[in-house]
CSV table of C-alpha atoms and ligand atoms in Angstrom, one decimal:
chain,number,residue,atom,x,y,z
A,698,UNK,CA,-8.3,49.3,24.7
A,699,UNK,CA,-11.0,47.2,26.4
A,700,UNK,CA,-10.0,46.6,30.0
A,701,UNK,CA,-11.5,43.1,29.9
A,702,UNK,CA,-9.5,41.6,27.1
A,703,UNK,CA,-6.0,40.9,28.0
A,704,UNK,CA,-3.4,41.2,25.3
A,705,UNK,CA,-0.9,38.3,25.0
A,706,UNK,CA,2.5,40.1,24.6
A,707,UNK,CA,3.9,36.9,23.0
A,708,UNK,CA,2.0,37.5,19.8
A,709,UNK,CA,3.2,41.1,19.2
A,710,UNK,CA,6.1,41.6,16.9
A,711,UNK,CA,8.2,44.7,17.3
A,712,UNK,CA,6.0,47.2,15.5
A,713,UNK,CA,2.9,46.1,17.3
A,714,UNK,CA,4.7,46.2,20.6
A,715,UNK,CA,6.1,49.6,19.9
A,716,UNK,CA,2.5,50.8,19.1
A,717,UNK,CA,1.2,49.4,22.3
A,718,UNK,CA,3.9,51.0,24.4
A,719,UNK,CA,3.4,54.3,22.7
A,720,UNK,CA,-0.2,54.4,23.7
A,721,UNK,CA,1.0,54.8,27.2
A,722,UNK,CA,3.5,57.5,26.2
A,723,UNK,CA,6.4,55.0,26.2
A,724,UNK,CA,9.4,55.4,23.9
A,725,UNK,CA,10.4,52.6,21.5
A,726,UNK,CA,13.2,51.5,23.7
A,727,UNK,CA,10.6,50.4,26.3
A,728,UNK,CA,9.2,48.0,23.7
A,729,UNK,CA,12.7,46.6,23.1
A,730,UNK,CA,13.3,46.1,26.8
A,731,UNK,CA,10.0,44.3,27.2
A,732,UNK,CA,10.7,42.1,24.2
A,733,UNK,CA,14.0,41.1,25.7
A,734,UNK,CA,12.5,40.2,29.0
A,735,UNK,CA,9.8,38.1,27.4
A,736,UNK,CA,11.5,36.4,24.5
A,737,UNK,CA,15.2,36.2,25.6
A,738,UNK,CA,14.9,35.7,29.3
A,739,UNK,CA,11.6,33.9,29.2
A,740,UNK,CA,10.0,35.9,32.0
A,741,UNK,CA,6.2,35.9,32.1
A,742,UNK,CA,5.6,38.1,35.1
A,743,UNK,CA,5.8,41.8,34.7
A,744,UNK,CA,6.7,42.4,38.4
A,745,UNK,CA,9.9,40.5,37.7
A,746,UNK,CA,11.0,42.8,34.9
A,747,UNK,CA,12.9,44.9,37.3
A,748,UNK,CA,14.3,47.6,35.1
A,749,UNK,CA,11.0,48.6,33.7
A,750,UNK,CA,9.5,51.8,35.1
A,751,UNK,CA,6.7,51.2,37.7
A,752,UNK,CA,4.0,53.0,35.8
A,753,UNK,CA,4.9,51.0,32.7
A,754,UNK,CA,4.6,47.8,34.7
A,755,UNK,CA,1.3,48.7,36.1
A,756,UNK,CA,-0.1,49.4,32.6
A,757,UNK,CA,1.2,46.1,31.5
A,758,UNK,CA,-0.4,44.4,34.5
A,759,UNK,CA,-3.7,46.0,33.8
A,760,UNK,CA,-3.9,45.2,30.1
A,761,UNK,CA,-1.5,42.5,29.1
A,762,UNK,CA,-0.2,39.0,29.9
A,763,UNK,CA,2.5,36.7,28.8
A,764,UNK,CA,0.7,33.4,28.1
A,765,UNK,CA,2.6,30.4,26.8
A,766,UNK,CA,0.9,27.4,25.4
A,767,UNK,CA,-0.4,24.8,27.9
A,768,UNK,CA,1.6,21.6,27.9
A,769,UNK,CA,-0.4,18.4,27.8
A,770,UNK,CA,2.4,16.0,27.6
A,771,UNK,CA,6.2,15.9,27.2
A,772,UNK,CA,8.2,13.0,25.9
A,773,UNK,CA,11.9,12.3,25.6
A,774,UNK,CA,13.5,10.0,23.1
A,775,UNK,CA,16.6,7.9,23.9
A,776,UNK,CA,18.4,9.9,21.3
A,777,UNK,CA,17.7,13.2,23.1
A,778,UNK,CA,14.8,14.3,20.9
A,779,UNK,CA,12.1,16.0,22.9
A,780,UNK,CA,8.5,16.4,22.0
A,781,UNK,CA,5.8,18.6,23.6
A,782,UNK,CA,2.1,18.1,23.1
A,783,UNK,CA,0.3,21.5,23.6
A,784,UNK,CA,-3.3,21.9,24.4
A,785,UNK,CA,-4.9,24.4,22.0
A,786,UNK,CA,-8.3,24.3,23.5
A,787,UNK,CA,-11.6,22.8,22.2
A,788,UNK,CA,-10.1,19.4,21.8
A,789,UNK,CA,-7.2,20.5,19.6
A,790,UNK,CA,-3.6,19.7,20.3
A,791,UNK,CA,-0.4,20.4,18.4
A,792,UNK,CA,3.1,19.1,18.6
A,793,UNK,CA,6.6,20.6,18.8
A,794,UNK,CA,9.9,18.7,18.5
A,795,UNK,CA,13.4,19.6,19.6
A,796,UNK,CA,16.2,17.7,17.8
A,797,UNK,CA,19.6,18.1,19.3
A,798,UNK,CA,22.7,17.4,17.1
A,799,UNK,CA,26.3,18.0,17.8
A,800,UNK,CA,26.5,21.3,16.0
A,801,UNK,CA,23.0,22.6,16.3
A,802,UNK,CA,19.7,22.3,18.0
A,803,UNK,CA,16.6,22.4,15.8
A,804,UNK,CA,13.1,23.1,16.9
A,805,UNK,CA,10.4,21.9,14.6
A,806,UNK,CA,7.2,23.9,15.1
A,807,UNK,CA,3.6,23.7,14.0
A,808,UNK,CA,1.6,26.4,12.2
A,809,UNK,CA,-2.0,25.0,12.2
A,810,UNK,CA,-4.1,22.5,14.1
A,811,UNK,CA,-4.4,20.0,11.3
A,812,UNK,CA,-3.9,20.8,7.6
A,813,UNK,CA,-6.2,21.3,4.6
A,814,UNK,CA,-3.7,20.1,2.0
A,815,UNK,CA,-4.4,16.4,2.9
A,816,UNK,CA,-1.3,14.7,1.5
A,817,UNK,CA,-2.0,11.0,1.8
A,818,UNK,CA,1.4,10.2,3.4
A,819,UNK,CA,1.0,12.6,6.2
A,820,UNK,CA,-0.7,11.9,9.5
A,821,UNK,CA,-1.5,15.6,10.0
A,822,UNK,CA,-3.1,15.8,6.6
A,823,UNK,CA,-5.1,12.6,7.4
A,824,UNK,CA,-6.7,14.3,10.4
A,825,UNK,CA,-8.2,17.1,8.5
A,826,UNK,CA,-8.1,20.8,9.5
A,827,UNK,CA,-9.3,22.5,12.6
A,828,UNK,CA,-7.9,26.0,12.8
A,829,UNK,CA,-5.0,28.3,12.2
A,830,UNK,CA,-2.7,29.1,15.1
A,831,UNK,CA,-2.2,32.7,16.2
A,832,UNK,CA,1.3,34.3,16.2
A,833,UNK,CA,1.3,33.9,20.0
A,834,UNK,CA,0.6,30.2,19.7
A,835,UNK,CA,3.3,29.7,17.0
A,836,UNK,CA,6.0,31.7,18.8
A,837,UNK,CA,4.8,30.3,22.1
A,838,UNK,CA,6.2,26.9,21.0
A,839,UNK,CA,9.7,28.5,20.7
A,840,UNK,CA,9.2,30.4,23.9
A,841,UNK,CA,8.2,27.4,25.9
A,842,UNK,CA,10.9,25.1,24.4
A,843,UNK,CA,13.6,27.7,25.1
A,844,UNK,CA,12.5,27.9,28.7
A,845,UNK,CA,12.3,24.2,29.1
A,846,UNK,CA,15.7,23.6,27.7
A,847,UNK,CA,17.2,26.3,29.8
A,848,UNK,CA,15.6,24.9,33.0
A,849,UNK,CA,17.0,21.5,32.2
A,850,UNK,CA,20.7,21.8,31.4
A,851,UNK,CA,21.3,18.2,32.4
A,852,UNK,CA,19.1,16.9,29.6
A,853,UNK,CA,21.7,15.0,27.7
A,854,UNK,CA,21.2,11.9,25.6
A,855,UNK,CA,19.7,9.1,27.6
A,856,UNK,CA,21.6,6.5,25.6
A,857,UNK,CA,24.9,7.8,26.9
A,858,UNK,CA,26.2,9.3,23.7
A,859,UNK,CA,28.0,12.7,23.6
A,860,UNK,CA,26.0,15.6,24.9
A,861,UNK,CA,24.3,17.3,22.0
A,862,UNK,CA,23.4,21.0,21.6
A,863,UNK,CA,20.9,22.1,24.2
A,864,UNK,CA,19.9,25.4,22.8
A,865,UNK,CA,17.8,26.2,19.8
A,866,UNK,CA,20.0,27.5,16.9
A,867,UNK,CA,17.6,26.6,14.1
A,868,UNK,CA,13.8,26.6,13.7
A,869,UNK,CA,12.0,24.7,11.0
A,870,UNK,CA,8.3,25.1,10.2
A,871,UNK,CA,7.9,21.4,9.5
A,872,UNK,CA,5.5,20.4,12.2
A,873,UNK,CA,1.8,20.3,11.8
A,874,UNK,CA,0.1,22.5,9.2
A,875,UNK,CA,0.9,24.4,6.0
A,876,UNK,CA,2.6,27.6,7.2
A,877,UNK,CA,1.9,29.5,4.0
A,878,UNK,CA,-1.8,28.9,4.3
A,879,UNK,CA,-1.7,30.7,7.7
A,880,UNK,CA,0.4,33.5,6.2
A,881,UNK,CA,-0.2,36.6,8.5
A,882,UNK,CA,0.2,34.7,11.7
A,883,UNK,CA,3.2,32.9,10.6
A,884,UNK,CA,4.8,36.1,9.3
A,885,UNK,CA,4.4,37.7,12.8
A,886,UNK,CA,6.2,34.7,14.3
A,887,UNK,CA,9.0,34.7,11.7
A,888,UNK,CA,9.6,38.4,12.3
A,889,UNK,CA,10.0,37.6,16.0
A,890,UNK,CA,12.4,34.7,15.3
A,891,UNK,CA,14.8,37.0,13.4
A,892,UNK,CA,14.3,40.1,15.6
A,893,UNK,CA,17.5,40.9,17.6
A,894,UNK,CA,15.4,41.9,20.5
A,895,UNK,CA,13.5,38.7,20.5
A,896,UNK,CA,15.1,35.4,19.3
A,897,UNK,CA,17.8,36.9,17.1
A,898,UNK,CA,18.0,33.9,14.8
A,899,UNK,CA,19.8,34.2,11.5
A,900,UNK,CA,17.4,34.1,8.5
A,901,UNK,CA,19.5,31.3,7.2
A,902,UNK,CA,18.6,29.2,10.3
A,903,UNK,CA,14.9,29.7,10.0
A,904,UNK,CA,13.2,27.5,7.4
A,905,UNK,CA,9.7,27.6,6.1
A,906,UNK,CA,8.6,24.3,4.6
A,907,UNK,CA,5.8,24.5,2.1
A,908,UNK,CA,3.8,22.2,-0.1
A,909,UNK,CA,3.9,24.9,-2.7
A,910,UNK,CA,1.5,27.9,-2.1
A,911,UNK,CA,2.9,29.9,-5.0
A,912,UNK,CA,1.4,33.4,-4.3
A,913,UNK,CA,2.5,33.2,-0.7
A,914,UNK,CA,6.0,32.2,-1.6
A,915,UNK,CA,6.2,35.5,-3.5
A,916,UNK,CA,4.8,37.4,-0.5
A,917,UNK,CA,7.3,35.8,1.8
A,918,UNK,CA,10.1,36.9,-0.5
A,919,UNK,CA,8.9,40.5,0.0
A,920,UNK,CA,8.0,40.4,3.7
A,921,UNK,CA,10.5,38.2,5.5
A,922,UNK,CA,12.8,36.0,3.3
A,923,UNK,CA,14.0,33.1,5.3
A,924,UNK,CA,15.4,29.7,4.1
A,925,UNK,CA,12.8,27.9,2.0
A,926,UNK,CA,12.1,24.2,1.7
A,927,UNK,CA,9.6,23.0,-0.8
A,928,UNK,CA,7.9,19.6,-0.5
A,929,UNK,CA,8.3,18.3,-4.0
A,930,UNK,CA,7.8,14.5,-3.5
A,931,UNK,CA,7.1,13.8,-7.2
A,932,UNK,CA,8.9,14.5,-10.5
A,933,UNK,CA,5.8,15.3,-12.6
A,934,UNK,CA,2.3,16.8,-12.2
A,935,UNK,CA,0.4,13.6,-12.7
A,936,UNK,CA,2.0,12.0,-9.6
A,937,UNK,CA,2.3,15.2,-7.6
A,938,UNK,CA,-1.4,15.9,-8.1
A,939,UNK,CA,-2.0,12.8,-6.1
A,940,UNK,CA,0.7,13.1,-3.5
A,941,UNK,CA,0.4,16.8,-2.8
A,942,UNK,CA,-3.2,17.7,-3.8
A,943,UNK,CA,-2.3,21.4,-3.8
A,944,UNK,CA,-0.4,20.7,-7.0
A,945,UNK,CA,-3.7,20.8,-8.9
A,946,UNK,CA,-3.9,24.5,-8.0
A,947,UNK,CA,-0.2,25.4,-8.3
A,948,UNK,CA,1.4,22.9,-10.8
A,949,UNK,CA,5.1,22.3,-11.0
A,950,UNK,CA,5.9,24.8,-13.7
A,951,UNK,CA,4.4,27.6,-11.6
A,952,UNK,CA,6.1,26.3,-8.4
A,953,UNK,CA,9.5,26.1,-10.0
A,954,UNK,CA,9.2,29.7,-11.3
A,955,UNK,CA,8.2,30.9,-7.8
A,956,UNK,CA,11.3,29.1,-6.4
A,957,UNK,CA,13.5,31.1,-8.9
A,958,UNK,CA,11.9,34.4,-7.9
A,959,UNK,CA,12.4,33.5,-4.3
A,960,UNK,CA,16.1,32.8,-4.8
A,961,UNK,CA,16.6,36.4,-5.9
A,962,UNK,CA,16.1,37.5,-2.3
A,963,UNK,CA,16.6,34.3,-0.3
A,964,UNK,CA,19.3,34.3,2.5
A,965,UNK,CA,20.5,31.0,1.1
A,966,UNK,CA,21.5,30.5,-2.6
A,967,UNK,CA,19.5,27.3,-2.9
A,968,UNK,CA,16.0,25.9,-2.3
A,969,UNK,CA,15.8,22.7,-0.4
A,970,UNK,CA,13.6,20.2,-2.2
A,971,UNK,CA,12.1,17.7,0.2
A,972,UNK,CA,11.3,14.3,-1.4
A,973,UNK,CA,9.6,11.6,0.7
A,974,UNK,CA,10.7,8.1,-0.2
A,975,UNK,CA,7.6,5.9,-0.8
A,976,UNK,CA,8.0,2.3,-1.7
A,977,UNK,CA,6.9,1.7,-5.3
A,978,UNK,CA,5.3,5.2,-5.7
A,979,UNK,CA,8.0,7.7,-6.4
A,980,UNK,CA,11.3,5.9,-5.9
A,981,UNK,CA,12.3,4.4,-9.2
A,982,UNK,CA,15.5,5.2,-11.2
A,983,UNK,CA,13.3,6.6,-14.0
A,984,UNK,CA,11.7,8.9,-11.6
A,985,UNK,CA,15.1,10.0,-10.3
A,986,UNK,CA,16.1,10.9,-13.9
A,987,UNK,CA,12.9,12.8,-14.4
A,988,UNK,CA,13.6,14.7,-11.1
A,989,UNK,CA,17.0,15.7,-12.4
A,990,UNK,CA,15.4,17.4,-15.3
A,991,UNK,CA,13.3,19.5,-13.0
A,992,UNK,CA,16.1,20.2,-10.6
A,993,UNK,CA,18.2,21.7,-13.4
A,994,UNK,CA,15.7,24.5,-13.6
A,995,UNK,CA,16.3,25.7,-9.9
A,996,UNK,CA,19.4,26.0,-7.7
A,997,UNK,CA,18.5,23.4,-5.2
A,998,UNK,CA,19.6,20.7,-2.8
A,999,UNK,CA,17.6,17.5,-2.2
A,1000,UNK,CA,16.6,16.2,1.2
A,1001,UNK,CA,15.3,12.6,0.8
A,1002,UNK,CA,13.0,11.8,3.6
A,1003,UNK,CA,12.4,8.1,4.4
A,1004,UNK,CA,8.6,7.8,4.8
A,1005,UNK,CA,7.6,7.3,8.4
A,1006,UNK,CA,4.6,5.0,8.3
A,1007,UNK,CA,1.5,5.4,10.3
A,1008,UNK,CA,-1.3,2.9,10.4
A,1009,UNK,CA,-3.9,4.4,8.2
A,1010,UNK,CA,-1.7,5.4,5.3
A,1011,UNK,CA,-1.5,2.1,3.5
A,1012,UNK,CA,2.0,3.2,2.2
A,1013,UNK,CA,5.4,1.8,2.9
A,1014,UNK,CA,8.9,3.3,3.2
A,1015,UNK,CA,11.3,2.6,0.4
A,1016,UNK,CA,13.9,0.1,1.3
A,1017,UNK,CA,17.3,1.6,2.3
A,1018,UNK,CA,18.9,0.1,-0.8
A,1019,UNK,CA,16.5,1.8,-3.1
A,1020,UNK,CA,16.9,5.1,-1.3
A,1021,UNK,CA,20.7,4.8,-1.8
A,1022,UNK,CA,20.3,4.0,-5.4
A,1023,UNK,CA,17.9,7.0,-5.9
A,1024,UNK,CA,20.3,9.3,-4.1
A,1025,UNK,CA,23.2,8.1,-6.1
A,1026,UNK,CA,21.4,8.6,-9.4
A,1027,UNK,CA,20.7,12.2,-8.4
A,1028,UNK,CA,24.3,12.7,-7.3
A,1029,UNK,CA,25.7,11.2,-10.5
A,1030,UNK,CA,23.7,13.9,-12.3
A,1031,UNK,CA,25.5,16.6,-10.2
A,1032,UNK,CA,22.8,17.1,-7.6
A,1033,UNK,CA,23.5,17.7,-3.9
A,1034,UNK,CA,21.6,15.1,-1.8
A,1035,UNK,CA,21.2,14.3,1.8
A,1036,UNK,CA,19.1,11.6,3.3
A,1037,UNK,CA,17.2,12.7,6.4
A,1038,UNK,CA,18.0,10.7,9.6
A,1039,UNK,CA,15.0,9.7,11.4
A,1040,UNK,CA,15.0,11.0,14.9
A,1041,UNK,CA,12.7,10.4,17.9
A,1042,UNK,CA,10.9,7.5,16.4
A,1043,UNK,CA,10.4,5.9,19.8
A,1044,UNK,CA,8.2,8.8,20.8
A,1045,UNK,CA,6.4,9.3,17.5
A,1046,UNK,CA,8.3,12.5,16.9
A,1047,UNK,CA,9.5,11.8,13.4
A,1048,UNK,CA,8.4,13.7,10.3
A,1049,UNK,CA,4.8,13.2,9.5
A,1050,UNK,CA,4.1,11.4,12.7
A,1051,UNK,CA,3.0,14.5,14.5
A,1052,UNK,CA,-0.6,13.8,15.1
A,1053,UNK,CA,-1.6,15.7,18.1
A,1054,UNK,CA,-5.3,15.5,18.4
A,1055,UNK,CA,-7.3,17.5,15.9
A,1056,UNK,CA,-11.0,17.5,15.5
A,1057,UNK,CA,-11.6,17.3,11.8
A,1058,UNK,CA,-14.0,20.2,11.4
A,1059,UNK,CA,-13.6,20.3,7.7
A,1060,UNK,CA,-14.3,16.5,7.4
A,1061,UNK,CA,-11.4,16.1,5.0
A,1062,UNK,CA,-11.3,12.5,5.7
A,1063,UNK,CA,-14.9,12.0,4.7
A,1064,UNK,CA,-14.4,14.0,1.6
A,1065,UNK,CA,-11.3,12.2,0.6
A,1066,UNK,CA,-11.9,8.5,0.0
A,1067,UNK,CA,-9.6,6.2,1.9
A,1068,UNK,CA,-9.2,4.3,-1.4
A,1069,UNK,CA,-7.3,7.3,-2.8
A,1070,UNK,CA,-4.3,6.2,-0.7
A,1071,UNK,CA,-4.4,2.6,-1.9
A,1072,UNK,CA,-4.9,3.5,-5.5
A,1073,UNK,CA,-1.6,5.4,-5.4
A,1074,UNK,CA,0.2,2.2,-4.6
A,1075,UNK,CA,-1.7,-0.1,-6.9
A,1076,UNK,CA,-1.3,2.2,-9.9
A,1077,UNK,CA,2.4,2.6,-9.4
A,1078,UNK,CA,2.8,-1.2,-9.2
A,1079,UNK,CA,0.8,-2.0,-12.3
B,1484,SAH,N1,3.0,21.6,5.2
B,1484,SAH,C1,4.4,21.8,5.0
B,1484,SAH,C2,5.2,21.7,6.3
B,1484,SAH,C3,4.8,20.6,7.3
B,1484,SAH,S1,5.2,19.0,6.7
B,1484,SAH,C4,5.0,20.9,4.0
B,1484,SAH,O1,4.3,20.0,3.5
B,1484,SAH,O2,6.1,21.1,3.5
B,1484,SAH,C5,6.9,18.9,6.8
B,1484,SAH,C6,7.6,17.8,6.0
B,1484,SAH,O3,7.3,16.5,6.6
B,1484,SAH,C7,7.2,17.8,4.6
B,1484,SAH,O4,8.2,17.7,3.7
B,1484,SAH,C8,6.3,16.5,4.5
B,1484,SAH,O5,6.3,16.0,3.3
B,1484,SAH,C9,7.0,15.6,5.5
B,1484,SAH,N2,6.2,14.5,5.9
B,1484,SAH,C10,4.9,14.5,6.0
B,1484,SAH,N3,4.4,13.2,6.4
B,1484,SAH,C11,5.5,12.5,6.4
B,1484,SAH,C12,5.8,11.1,6.8
B,1484,SAH,N4,4.8,10.3,7.1
B,1484,SAH,N5,7.0,10.6,6.7
B,1484,SAH,C13,8.1,11.4,6.4
B,1484,SAH,N6,7.9,12.7,6.1
B,1484,SAH,C14,6.7,13.2,6.1
B,1485,SF4,FE1,-0.2,19.4,5.2
B,1485,SF4,FE2,2.5,19.3,4.9
B,1485,SF4,FE3,1.1,17.2,5.9
B,1485,SF4,FE4,0.9,17.9,3.3
B,1485,SF4,S1,2.7,17.2,4.3
B,1485,SF4,S2,-0.8,17.3,4.7
B,1485,SF4,S3,1.0,20.1,3.4
B,1485,SF4,S4,1.3,19.2,6.8
């Protein structure tokens, strides 16, 4: 092991940690001890890990470190939602959001700086792609938020409402980036989330949200099945090709088949279909009926997401009355539907508003004409 390069222990899932420890003659239980210090107690200094043998600690000191992400900015919403902006170096920043509710605390984390999928309703997609995050950078968001919430037990709602959950019971990979296009690094982070010696979250309470990377849905089923949310957003290929450009590569038929294969091993017996409500684009009664036909092919629940506008999108949120009508139409056909509450809007922490700062190294914006966004609306209105 090169003495110069320090290993960030945060990024090592149990197998890798056990391997590291065994190089120094340590037994697997040493790795478990270390994991608990780092992930459960949030300790980042080896000299504070008092029950570790001295020679083990000196090896750790010589070769390793526990390096969480660097915080650029932290914001708190009046509804208790918290957002952290992390500096990822070279001008990149990513965002993480904690959403406290009465019965759970959900952390929404990012998997990439930017995103290559370039959905026209998403501010992350609009920024282009910069780079994949490492396992340490992905799990570091959870590590940091855990510590911050623990250090601040008084962090109740600023609007005087009842005190919500203050610990993280759920993690959703719905921040910036497409998790299944950064598969290996995301997998390492997921394994840590569900590891009893790390975060010990139930598989049912860890959700990967994907725009539909079919082969990787299959791999996830084999490697670490957690709850799955699929960003559907359209009831047919023609519209989905425009709203979720990845659909051109993995069209609906293939995606729905992959969902069914996933359900064979999933910890929940349904897939969550996310469906963003865009005024005049995908929110008509006819489209709801078309959606029902698709939904009948997969055991699913719908989560309707009112679009959170951002200046460049040229798109509008469906009016509340239309969202209600759309939801009712699905429910009348026997579907289970929830409408996502928008949280943390006052701190730009709502879905799709996570912008961070990403240098568009792939120049997606230049490659995708701005007009594409406007065409979506005009065509639907014609
Ligand atoms: N790339 C993954 C996960 C990150 S996006 C995916 O697309 O599923 C997480 C969710 O936020 C997706 O369902 C996405 O469609 C939604 N989203 C993106 N932009 C949004 C916006 N402006 N308003 C509301 N939801 C948005
Ligand atoms: Fe990427 Fe998801 Fe945003 Fe689409 S919605 S651009 S897949 S982060």
